[in-house]
């Protein structure tokens, strides 16, 4: 593992209480949700992690504490380093602060996570659904959301299918 | 049945100026069926006369739930879905998924497979850039470039068909190597293509590079600075056209890219023309890489020998009981990947293509997330189109090189 990355991890450990994990040549910092935004700000301003590459979430249903993990991929262009941040969120309707204030491109990524997982980001400038239709019910990438399929509609079964439409079948 | 709710102006109020509400400025829908949007992208434009004040992109028309579907399939079967994401870069999508799986399993890949992966990945880059060049020139009114580009693209698709039996949805790269070795005609077909291609690129450049109409439409349009690229996480040709020298083939080499000698073309202007120049220069660099990879193409197996993860060859199944058991296990249950998560990236024709793969120890991926360049770049549309004419929006969409399958997943 890279020396500079070790230094960064130690600094984050002492300042924000981050839990460090190394696997497959990648470094992950676990942070509590309320400390994530200040930690990202410090990483950006002091350690040169100037690009947010990816932001996504994972659902661990039926486990509820934590139910979700939000995963951030940071990249330091000048030093060519990658770092992953993770934070756990409890419960079925979780919320955390937006990272848009630090990385403006978190905007769409957070909208996608909101759309797909139903995690709300406080202070987000434009928290609307992005991929699913506006009137969609539920959050498709949650594990308690069935995969479902669409039945082919013909004239003879049109009414029957339309009646049960918005709910996907198990 | 629930009521279908209409989206009102109120919900978009924070995205447009106050003048839009009084009717002073015009709200115009561009797309989703507009020919210049390269698929189904809807842009809500706020116009003052001919000038774009605001642009609100609306995506999701091509959402196919690939990430959700992959969670319900074994690692081998899930790969088939990755082709359908970015349909101009199928080999790249397979490759990044396989790199992630290999990283998770700690699987080795034989050198021959790696070299063929590089050749095919660069051919895919050429394929994608050719289609981009053709369609974006077509948007600017240069019809003939499109026909020439499609002619050359056809040769690449024939090579893909020769290898995998499919022209576009190849699924040729597999975890641990390739599906099968390339046929004997492969080398001569690729060599003929790379002999022919430099002259053809000269031809396109003669049509466009100094064409006054093309220059008029591209210089100073859709400018993005190097600082903005960093701030907005922009990668690929757009970042390189703004002077951000970021290429993952050099920054984090994969599949043996470190052995090949090539340049990263950059420009500093950051406008539509700079992106055109970068992409055309990249096509020439790709040809250089393919030539080097072909020259030292090693012989040997194209699949890893680790039978726990990679199916045995057909010839062994008839004579070895163990091979038969492995074959049966791998194609019914699949393999168990160790618990953990990885993030693998490649340089796709559009920028950083990443896969976040998480495993819970079972035979199916627990979570697959594609970090796609188009999704990251479409966010820039309001920034790029501000204070440009409506006609320039077409040129800007073309220069960003969007593939909606990539954005909507």
Coordinates of C-alpha atoms in Angstrom, one line a residue:
Chain A
X1 CA 0.0 0.0 0.0
X2 CA 1.2 3.4 -0.9
X3 CA 3.1 5.4 1.8
X4 CA 1.2 8.7 1.2
X5 CA -2.1 6.9 1.5
X6 CA -1.0 5.4 4.8
X7 CA -0.3 8.9 6.1
X8 CA -3.7 10.1 5.0
X9 CA -5.3 7.2 6.7
X10 CA -3.5 7.8 9.9
X11 CA -4.4 11.5 9.9
X12 CA -8.1 10.7 9.2
X13 CA -8.0 8.1 12.0
X14 CA -6.8 10.5 14.6
X15 CA -8.9 13.5 13.5
X16 CA -12.2 11.9 12.5
X17 CA -12.1 8.5 14.1
X18 CA -12.1 6.8 10.8
X19 CA -11.8 3.0 10.7
X20 CA -9.3 1.9 8.1
X21 CA -9.6 -1.2 6.0
X22 CA -7.3 -2.4 3.3
X23 CA -8.3 -5.1 0.9
X24 CA -7.4 -6.0 -2.8
X25 CA -4.9 -3.1 -2.9
X26 CA -7.6 -0.6 -2.1
X27 CA -8.0 1.5 1.0
X28 CA -11.4 2.2 2.6
X29 CA -12.2 4.6 5.5
X30 CA -15.3 4.0 7.5
X31 CA -16.8 7.2 8.9
X32 CA -20.0 7.9 10.9
X33 CA -22.5 9.8 8.6
X34 CA -22.3 13.1 10.5
X35 CA -18.5 13.3 10.1
X36 CA -18.4 12.3 6.5
X37 CA -18.8 15.8 5.0
X38 CA -16.1 17.5 7.2
X39 CA -13.8 14.5 6.5
X40 CA -14.3 14.8 2.8
X41 CA -13.7 18.6 3.0
X42 CA -10.4 18.0 4.8
X43 CA -9.4 15.3 2.3
X44 CA -10.1 17.7 -0.6
X45 CA -8.4 20.8 0.9
X46 CA -5.5 19.3 2.8
X47 CA -4.7 16.0 1.1
X48 CA -5.5 16.9 -2.5
X49 CA -8.4 14.4 -3.1
X50 CA -9.9 16.9 -5.6
X51 CA -12.1 14.6 -7.7
X52 CA -15.2 12.7 -6.7
X53 CA -15.3 9.7 -9.1
X54 CA -18.3 7.7 -7.9
X55 CA -21.0 7.7 -5.3
X56 CA -23.3 4.8 -4.7
X57 CA -25.0 2.9 -2.0
X58 CA -25.6 -0.7 -0.9
X59 CA -28.6 -2.1 0.8
X60 CA -28.1 -4.8 3.5
X61 CA -31.8 -5.5 4.1
X62 CA -33.1 -7.3 6.3
X63 CA -30.3 -6.0 8.5
X64 CA -31.4 -2.6 9.8
X65 CA -28.4 -1.3 11.8
X66 CA -27.0 -0.2 9.5
X67 CA -29.3 -0.9 6.6
X68 CA -27.5 1.1 4.0
X69 CA -23.9 1.9 3.2
X70 CA -23.1 4.9 1.1
X71 CA -19.8 4.5 -0.8
X72 CA -17.7 7.3 -2.2
X73 CA -14.7 7.0 -4.5
X74 CA -12.2 9.8 -4.3
X75 CA -9.3 10.5 -6.6
X76 CA -6.3 12.7 -6.1
X77 CA -5.3 13.8 -9.5
X78 CA -1.9 15.3 -8.6
X79 CA -0.8 12.3 -6.6
X80 CA -2.7 9.6 -8.6
X81 CA -4.2 8.1 -5.5
X82 CA -7.6 6.4 -4.9
X83 CA -9.5 6.3 -1.7
X84 CA -12.9 5.0 -0.7
X85 CA -15.1 6.4 2.0
X86 CA -18.0 4.4 3.5
X87 CA -20.7 5.4 5.9
X88 CA -23.5 3.3 7.4
X89 CA -27.1 4.5 7.7
X90 CA -29.8 3.0 9.9
X91 CA -33.4 2.4 9.4
X92 CA -35.8 2.4 6.5
X93 CA -35.9 6.1 5.7
X94 CA -32.4 7.3 6.2
X95 CA -31.0 10.8 5.7
X96 CA -27.6 12.3 5.7
X97 CA -25.9 15.6 4.7
X98 CA -25.2 16.3 1.1
X99 CA -21.6 16.2 -0.3
X100 CA -22.6 18.8 -2.9
X101 CA -21.0 21.6 -0.9
X102 CA -17.6 19.9 -1.3
X103 CA -17.9 18.2 -4.7
X104 CA -20.5 19.8 -6.9
X105 CA -20.7 16.7 -9.1
X106 CA -22.2 14.8 -6.1
X107 CA -25.5 16.4 -7.3
X108 CA -26.5 13.8 -9.8
X109 CA -24.9 10.9 -8.0
X110 CA -26.9 11.7 -4.9
X111 CA -30.1 12.1 -6.9
X112 CA -29.5 8.6 -8.3
X113 CA -28.9 7.2 -4.8
X114 CA -32.1 9.0 -3.6
X115 CA -34.0 7.6 -6.6
X116 CA -32.7 4.0 -6.3
X117 CA -32.4 3.6 -2.5
X118 CA -34.6 6.4 -1.0
X119 CA -31.8 7.9 1.0
X120 CA -32.4 11.6 1.5
X121 CA -29.6 14.1 1.4
X122 CA -30.1 17.2 3.6
X123 CA -29.3 20.5 1.9
X124 CA -29.3 19.0 -1.6
X125 CA -30.1 21.7 -4.2
X126 CA -32.3 19.6 -6.5
X127 CA -33.4 16.3 -4.9
X128 CA -35.7 14.8 -7.5
X129 CA -35.9 11.4 -9.1
X130 CA -33.4 11.2 -11.9
X131 CA -33.7 7.8 -13.7
X132 CA -37.1 6.5 -12.7
X133 CA -40.3 8.4 -13.8
X134 CA -41.4 11.2 -11.4
X135 CA -44.5 9.3 -10.3
X136 CA -42.7 6.0 -9.6
X137 CA -43.4 4.3 -6.3
X138 CA -40.7 2.6 -4.3
X139 CA -36.9 2.5 -4.7
X140 CA -35.9 -0.2 -7.2
X141 CA -32.4 -1.1 -5.9
X142 CA -33.5 -1.8 -2.4
X143 CA -33.3 -5.5 -1.6
X144 CA -37.0 -5.7 -0.5
X145 CA -38.1 -4.4 -3.9
X146 CA -39.0 -7.4 -6.1
X147 CA -37.3 -7.8 -9.4
X148 CA -40.6 -8.2 -11.2
X149 CA -41.5 -8.3 -14.9
X150 CA -44.0 -6.8 -17.2
X151 CA -46.7 -8.9 -18.7
X152 CA -47.3 -8.5 -22.4
X153 CA -50.5 -6.6 -22.9
X154 CA -53.1 -7.7 -25.5
X155 CA -56.6 -6.5 -26.0
X156 CA -58.1 -9.5 -24.1
X157 CA -56.0 -9.0 -20.9
X158 CA -55.4 -5.3 -21.0
X159 CA -57.8 -4.4 -18.2
X160 CA -56.6 -7.1 -15.9
X161 CA -53.0 -6.1 -16.3
X162 CA -53.7 -2.4 -16.0
X163 CA -55.6 -3.1 -12.7
X164 CA -52.5 -4.4 -11.0
X165 CA -50.0 -2.2 -12.9
X166 CA -47.9 -0.2 -10.4
X167 CA -47.0 -3.1 -8.3
X168 CA -44.4 -5.4 -9.7
X169 CA -45.0 -9.1 -9.2
X170 CA -42.8 -11.3 -7.0
Chain B
X1 CA -54.5 2.2 -9.9
X2 CA -52.7 5.3 -8.8
X3 CA -53.1 8.6 -10.6
X4 CA -50.4 9.7 -12.9
X5 CA -49.1 13.0 -11.6
X6 CA -48.1 15.7 -14.0
X7 CA -44.8 17.5 -13.3
X8 CA -45.6 21.2 -12.8
X9 CA -43.4 24.2 -13.3
X10 CA -43.4 24.6 -9.6
X11 CA -41.1 21.6 -9.2
X12 CA -38.6 22.9 -11.6
X13 CA -38.9 26.5 -10.3
X14 CA -35.5 26.4 -8.6
X15 CA -33.8 25.4 -11.9
X16 CA -35.0 28.3 -14.1
X17 CA -35.0 32.1 -13.7
X18 CA -37.9 34.1 -12.3
X19 CA -38.4 35.5 -15.8
X20 CA -39.6 32.0 -17.0
X21 CA -42.6 32.2 -14.6
X22 CA -43.8 35.5 -16.0
X23 CA -43.5 34.2 -19.5
X24 CA -40.8 36.6 -20.4
X25 CA -38.4 33.8 -21.4
X26 CA -39.4 30.7 -23.3
X27 CA -39.2 27.1 -22.0
X28 CA -38.5 24.7 -24.8
X29 CA -38.3 21.0 -24.8
X30 CA -35.5 19.6 -26.9
X31 CA -36.0 15.8 -27.2
X32 CA -36.5 13.1 -26.2
X33 CA -37.0 12.4 -29.9
X34 CA -34.7 15.0 -31.3
X35 CA -32.2 13.5 -33.8
X36 CA -29.2 15.4 -32.4
X37 CA -29.7 14.0 -28.9
X38 CA -28.2 10.6 -30.0
X39 CA -30.8 8.5 -28.3
X40 CA -33.4 9.6 -25.8
X41 CA -32.2 12.6 -23.9
X42 CA -34.6 15.4 -23.0
X43 CA -33.2 18.9 -22.5
X44 CA -35.5 21.6 -21.0
X45 CA -34.1 24.8 -22.3
X46 CA -34.9 28.3 -21.0
X47 CA -34.4 30.7 -23.9
X48 CA -34.2 34.4 -24.2
X49 CA -34.7 34.8 -27.9
X50 CA -32.1 32.5 -29.4
X51 CA -29.8 32.4 -26.3
X52 CA -29.9 29.5 -23.8
X53 CA -30.1 30.8 -20.2
X54 CA -30.6 27.5 -18.5
X55 CA -30.6 23.9 -19.5
X56 CA -32.2 21.1 -17.4
X57 CA -31.2 17.6 -18.7
X58 CA -33.7 14.9 -18.1
X59 CA -32.5 11.3 -18.4
X60 CA -33.8 7.8 -17.7
X61 CA -35.7 7.1 -20.8
X62 CA -33.4 4.2 -21.6
X63 CA -33.3 2.8 -18.0
X64 CA -33.2 -1.0 -18.2
X65 CA -32.5 -1.9 -14.6
X66 CA -29.2 -3.6 -15.5
X67 CA -27.8 -3.2 -12.0
X68 CA -30.8 -4.8 -10.4
X69 CA -30.9 -7.6 -12.9
X70 CA -27.2 -8.4 -12.4
X71 CA -27.9 -9.0 -8.7
X72 CA -30.2 -11.9 -9.7
X73 CA -27.7 -13.7 -12.0
X74 CA -24.5 -15.6 -11.4
X75 CA -21.2 -13.9 -12.1
X76 CA -20.9 -15.4 -15.5
X77 CA -24.5 -14.7 -16.6
X78 CA -24.5 -11.2 -15.3
X79 CA -21.7 -10.3 -17.7
X80 CA -24.1 -10.7 -20.7
X81 CA -26.0 -7.6 -19.4
X82 CA -23.0 -5.4 -19.4
X83 CA -22.8 -5.3 -23.2
X84 CA -26.1 -3.5 -23.3
X85 CA -25.0 -0.6 -21.2
X86 CA -22.7 1.4 -23.5
X87 CA -23.5 -0.1 -26.8
X88 CA -20.6 1.6 -28.5
X89 CA -18.1 0.1 -26.1
X90 CA -19.2 -3.5 -25.4
X91 CA -15.7 -4.9 -25.0
X92 CA -14.8 -2.2 -22.6
X93 CA -17.9 -2.9 -20.5
X94 CA -17.0 -6.6 -20.4
X95 CA -13.4 -5.9 -19.7
X96 CA -14.1 -3.6 -16.7
X97 CA -16.6 -6.1 -15.2
X98 CA -14.1 -9.0 -15.7
X99 CA -11.3 -6.9 -14.1
X100 CA -13.5 -6.3 -11.1
X101 CA -14.3 -10.0 -10.8
X102 CA -10.7 -11.0 -11.3
X103 CA -9.6 -8.5 -8.6
X104 CA -12.1 -9.9 -6.2
X105 CA -11.2 -13.5 -6.9
X106 CA -7.4 -12.9 -7.3
X107 CA -7.6 -14.6 -10.7
X108 CA -4.6 -14.6 -13.1
X109 CA -5.0 -13.8 -16.8
X110 CA -2.6 -15.3 -19.3
X111 CA -0.5 -12.9 -21.3
X112 CA -2.1 -13.8 -24.7
X113 CA -5.5 -13.0 -23.3
X114 CA -4.3 -9.7 -22.0
X115 CA -2.8 -8.7 -25.4
X116 CA -6.0 -9.7 -27.2
X117 CA -8.0 -7.7 -24.7
X118 CA -5.9 -4.6 -25.4
X119 CA -6.3 -5.0 -29.2
X120 CA -10.0 -5.4 -28.9
X121 CA -10.4 -2.6 -26.4
X122 CA -8.5 -0.3 -28.8
X123 CA -10.6 -1.4 -31.7
X124 CA -13.7 -0.6 -29.7
X125 CA -12.3 2.8 -29.0
X126 CA -11.8 3.3 -32.7
X127 CA -15.3 2.0 -33.3
X128 CA -16.8 4.4 -30.8
X129 CA -14.7 7.4 -32.0
X130 CA -15.6 6.7 -35.6
X131 CA -19.3 6.7 -34.8
X132 CA -18.8 9.8 -32.7
X133 CA -17.0 11.6 -35.5
X134 CA -19.6 10.6 -38.0
X135 CA -22.7 11.6 -36.0
X136 CA -21.3 14.8 -34.6
X137 CA -20.1 15.9 -38.0
X138 CA -23.6 15.0 -39.3
X139 CA -25.1 17.2 -36.6
X140 CA -23.0 20.1 -38.0
X141 CA -24.1 19.4 -41.5
X142 CA -21.2 17.3 -42.9
X143 CA -23.1 14.4 -44.3
X144 CA -20.3 12.6 -46.2
X145 CA -18.0 12.2 -43.1
X146 CA -20.8 10.0 -41.6
X147 CA -20.8 7.7 -44.6
X148 CA -17.1 7.3 -44.6
X149 CA -16.9 6.6 -40.9
X150 CA -19.6 4.0 -41.0
X151 CA -17.7 2.3 -43.9
X152 CA -14.6 1.9 -41.7
X153 CA -16.7 1.0 -38.6
X154 CA -18.1 -1.9 -40.6
X155 CA -14.5 -3.4 -40.8
X156 CA -14.2 -3.3 -37.0
X157 CA -17.5 -4.9 -36.5
X158 CA -16.5 -7.7 -39.0
X159 CA -13.5 -8.3 -36.8
X160 CA -15.6 -8.6 -33.7
X161 CA -17.9 -11.0 -35.5
X162 CA -14.9 -13.1 -36.5
X163 CA -13.8 -13.4 -32.9
X164 CA -17.1 -13.7 -31.0
X165 CA -19.8 -14.4 -33.6
X166 CA -21.5 -11.1 -32.6
X167 CA -21.0 -7.7 -34.2
X168 CA -21.9 -5.6 -31.2
X169 CA -23.0 -7.5 -28.1
X170 CA -19.9 -9.7 -27.9
X171 CA -19.5 -10.9 -24.3
X172 CA -16.1 -12.1 -25.6
X173 CA -14.0 -11.1 -22.5
X174 CA -14.7 -13.5 -19.6
X175 CA -13.5 -13.6 -16.0
X176 CA -10.0 -15.3 -16.2
X177 CA -9.4 -14.6 -19.9
X178 CA -11.4 -14.8 -23.1
X179 CA -14.3 -17.0 -24.3
X180 CA -12.0 -18.6 -26.9
X181 CA -8.9 -17.9 -28.9
X182 CA -9.1 -15.6 -31.9
X183 CA -9.3 -17.3 -35.3
X184 CA -6.3 -17.5 -37.5
X185 CA -7.6 -14.8 -39.9
X186 CA -7.7 -12.3 -37.0
X187 CA -4.2 -11.1 -37.2
X188 CA -4.2 -10.4 -41.0
X189 CA -7.7 -8.8 -40.7
X190 CA -6.5 -6.4 -38.0
X191 CA -3.2 -5.7 -39.8
X192 CA -5.1 -4.8 -43.0
X193 CA -7.3 -2.5 -41.0
X194 CA -4.4 -0.6 -39.3
X195 CA -2.6 -0.3 -42.6
X196 CA -5.7 1.3 -44.2
X197 CA -6.8 3.4 -41.3
X198 CA -4.2 6.2 -41.1
X199 CA -5.0 7.3 -44.7
X200 CA -8.7 7.2 -43.9
X201 CA -8.2 9.4 -40.8
X202 CA -6.2 11.9 -43.0
X203 CA -9.2 11.9 -45.3
X204 CA -11.6 12.8 -42.5
X205 CA -9.2 15.5 -41.4
X206 CA -9.1 16.9 -44.9
X207 CA -12.8 17.2 -44.8
X208 CA -13.2 18.8 -41.4
X209 CA -10.0 20.2 -39.8
X210 CA -9.7 23.3 -41.9
X211 CA -13.2 23.5 -43.1
X212 CA -14.3 27.1 -42.4
X213 CA -17.9 26.0 -41.7
X214 CA -16.8 23.4 -39.2
X215 CA -14.4 25.8 -37.5
X216 CA -17.1 28.5 -37.3
X217 CA -19.4 26.0 -35.5
X218 CA -16.8 24.6 -33.1
X219 CA -14.2 27.3 -32.0
X220 CA -15.0 28.8 -28.6
X221 CA -18.2 26.8 -28.2
X222 CA -18.9 24.9 -25.0
X223 CA -15.7 25.9 -23.2
X224 CA -14.8 24.1 -20.0
X225 CA -11.7 25.0 -18.1
X226 CA -9.2 22.6 -16.5
X227 CA -10.3 23.7 -13.0
X228 CA -13.9 23.0 -13.8
X229 CA -13.0 19.6 -15.1
X230 CA -11.4 18.7 -11.7
X231 CA -14.3 20.2 -9.8
X232 CA -16.9 18.3 -11.8
X233 CA -15.0 15.0 -12.0
X234 CA -14.7 15.1 -15.7
X235 CA -12.5 12.4 -17.3
X236 CA -11.6 11.2 -20.8
X237 CA -11.3 13.2 -24.0
X238 CA -13.3 16.2 -22.5
X239 CA -10.8 16.6 -19.7
X240 CA -7.8 16.1 -22.0
X241 CA -9.2 18.7 -24.4
X242 CA -9.1 21.2 -21.4
X243 CA -5.5 20.3 -20.6
X244 CA -6.1 17.8 -17.8
X245 CA -3.6 15.0 -18.6
X246 CA -5.6 12.1 -17.2
X247 CA -5.6 8.8 -18.9
X248 CA -6.2 5.7 -16.9
X249 CA -4.2 3.6 -19.3
X250 CA -1.2 5.5 -18.0
X251 CA -2.3 6.5 -14.5
X252 CA -3.5 3.0 -13.4
X253 CA -2.4 0.6 -16.2
X254 CA -4.5 -2.6 -16.6
X255 CA -4.2 -5.6 -19.0
X256 CA -0.5 -4.7 -19.6
X257 CA -1.0 -1.2 -21.1
X258 CA 2.3 -0.3 -19.4
X259 CA 4.2 -2.3 -22.1
X260 CA 3.0 -0.2 -24.9
X261 CA 4.5 3.1 -26.1
X262 CA 1.8 5.8 -26.8
X263 CA 1.1 9.4 -26.1
X264 CA -1.8 11.1 -24.4
X265 CA -3.0 13.8 -26.8
X266 CA -4.1 16.9 -25.0
X267 CA -5.3 20.4 -26.0
X268 CA -5.8 23.5 -23.9
X269 CA -8.7 25.3 -25.5
X270 CA -11.4 23.1 -23.9
X271 CA -14.0 23.9 -26.7
X272 CA -15.7 21.6 -29.2
X273 CA -12.9 21.8 -31.6
X274 CA -10.3 20.8 -29.0
X275 CA -12.4 17.7 -28.2
X276 CA -12.5 16.9 -31.9
X277 CA -8.7 17.3 -32.2
X278 CA -8.1 15.1 -29.1
X279 CA -10.3 12.3 -30.3
X280 CA -8.8 12.3 -33.8
X281 CA -5.3 12.2 -32.3
X282 CA -6.5 9.4 -30.0
X283 CA -7.5 7.3 -33.0
X284 CA -4.0 7.5 -34.3
X285 CA -2.6 6.5 -30.9
X286 CA -4.9 3.5 -30.7
X287 CA -3.6 2.3 -34.0
X288 CA -0.1 2.6 -32.6
X289 CA -1.1 0.4 -29.6
X290 CA -2.8 -2.2 -31.8
X291 CA 0.3 -2.5 -34.0
X292 CA 2.6 -3.0 -31.0
X293 CA 0.3 -5.5 -29.4
X294 CA 0.0 -7.5 -32.6
X295 CA 3.8 -7.4 -33.1
X296 CA 4.5 -9.1 -29.8
X297 CA 1.3 -11.1 -29.4
X298 CA 2.4 -14.1 -27.3
X299 CA 1.3 -17.6 -27.9
X300 CA -0.3 -19.7 -25.2
X301 CA -3.6 -20.3 -23.4
X302 CA -6.3 -17.6 -23.4
X303 CA -8.0 -18.7 -20.2
X304 CA -6.8 -19.1 -16.7
X305 CA -6.1 -22.7 -15.5
X306 CA -7.9 -22.1 -12.2
X307 CA -10.8 -24.6 -12.7
X308 CA -12.6 -23.4 -9.6
X309 CA -13.6 -20.2 -11.5
X310 CA -12.9 -20.8 -15.1
X311 CA -14.8 -23.6 -17.0
X312 CA -12.6 -26.4 -18.5
X313 CA -12.1 -26.7 -22.3
X314 CA -14.5 -28.9 -24.1
X315 CA -11.8 -31.5 -25.0
X316 CA -11.3 -32.3 -21.3
X317 CA -14.9 -32.8 -20.4
X318 CA -15.1 -36.1 -22.3
X319 CA -12.1 -37.7 -20.6
X320 CA -11.9 -36.2 -17.2
X321 CA -14.5 -36.7 -14.5
X322 CA -13.2 -33.8 -12.5
X323 CA -13.5 -31.5 -15.5
X324 CA -17.1 -32.6 -16.0
X325 CA -17.9 -31.8 -12.3
X326 CA -16.3 -28.4 -12.6
X327 CA -18.2 -27.7 -15.8
X328 CA -21.5 -28.8 -14.2
X329 CA -20.9 -26.7 -11.1
X330 CA -19.8 -23.6 -12.9
X331 CA -22.8 -23.6 -15.3
X332 CA -25.4 -24.4 -12.8
X333 CA -24.5 -23.0 -9.4
X334 CA -21.7 -20.7 -10.5
X335 CA -18.7 -19.9 -8.3
X336 CA -18.6 -18.5 -4.8
X337 CA -16.7 -15.2 -4.7
X338 CA -15.1 -14.3 -1.4
X339 CA -16.8 -11.6 0.6
X340 CA -15.6 -8.1 -0.1
X341 CA -15.8 -5.2 -2.4
X342 CA -13.6 -3.8 -5.2
X343 CA -13.6 -0.9 -7.6
X344 CA -12.1 -1.5 -11.0
X345 CA -11.7 1.1 -13.7
X346 CA -10.7 1.3 -17.4
X347 CA -10.3 4.2 -19.8
X348 CA -13.4 3.9 -22.0
X349 CA -13.7 6.0 -25.2
X350 CA -15.7 8.5 -23.1
X351 CA -13.7 8.6 -19.8
X352 CA -13.4 6.7 -16.6
X353 CA -15.6 3.6 -16.6
X354 CA -15.7 2.1 -13.2
X355 CA -17.3 -0.9 -11.6
X356 CA -18.0 -1.1 -8.0
X357 CA -18.6 -4.8 -7.2
X358 CA -19.6 -6.2 -3.8
X359 CA -19.9 -9.8 -2.9
X360 CA -21.5 -11.4 0.1
X361 CA -19.8 -14.7 -0.4
X362 CA -22.5 -16.2 -2.7
X363 CA -22.6 -17.0 -6.3
X364 CA -24.3 -13.8 -7.4
X365 CA -22.9 -10.3 -7.1
X366 CA -24.5 -8.6 -4.1
X367 CA -24.3 -5.2 -5.7
X368 CA -22.9 -4.0 -9.0
X369 CA -22.6 -0.3 -9.8
X370 CA -21.4 1.1 -13.0
X371 CA -19.7 4.5 -12.8
X372 CA -20.4 5.6 -16.3
X373 CA -18.7 8.6 -17.9
X374 CA -21.8 9.7 -19.8
X375 CA -23.7 10.1 -16.5
X376 CA -21.0 12.2 -15.1
X377 CA -20.6 14.3 -18.2
X378 CA -24.3 15.0 -18.8
X379 CA -24.3 17.0 -15.6
X380 CA -22.1 19.5 -17.3
X381 CA -24.8 20.4 -19.9
X382 CA -26.1 23.5 -18.0
X383 CA -22.5 24.7 -17.6
X384 CA -21.5 24.1 -21.2
X385 CA -24.6 25.5 -22.9
X386 CA -25.1 28.6 -20.9
X387 CA -25.2 31.8 -23.1
X388 CA -24.9 29.8 -26.3
X389 CA -27.3 29.7 -29.3
X390 CA -29.7 26.8 -29.6
X391 CA -27.9 25.6 -32.7
X392 CA -24.7 25.3 -30.6
X393 CA -26.4 23.0 -28.1
X394 CA -26.4 20.5 -30.9
X395 CA -22.7 20.9 -31.4
X396 CA -22.1 20.6 -27.7
X397 CA -24.1 17.4 -27.2
X398 CA -22.1 16.0 -30.1
X399 CA -18.8 16.9 -28.6
X400 CA -19.6 15.5 -25.2
X401 CA -20.1 12.1 -26.9
X402 CA -23.1 10.8 -25.0
X403 CA -24.4 7.3 -25.1
X404 CA -27.7 7.2 -23.3
X405 CA -27.5 3.5 -22.6
X406 CA -24.4 4.4 -20.6
X407 CA -26.2 7.2 -18.6
X408 CA -29.4 5.4 -17.8
X409 CA -28.2 1.9 -17.3

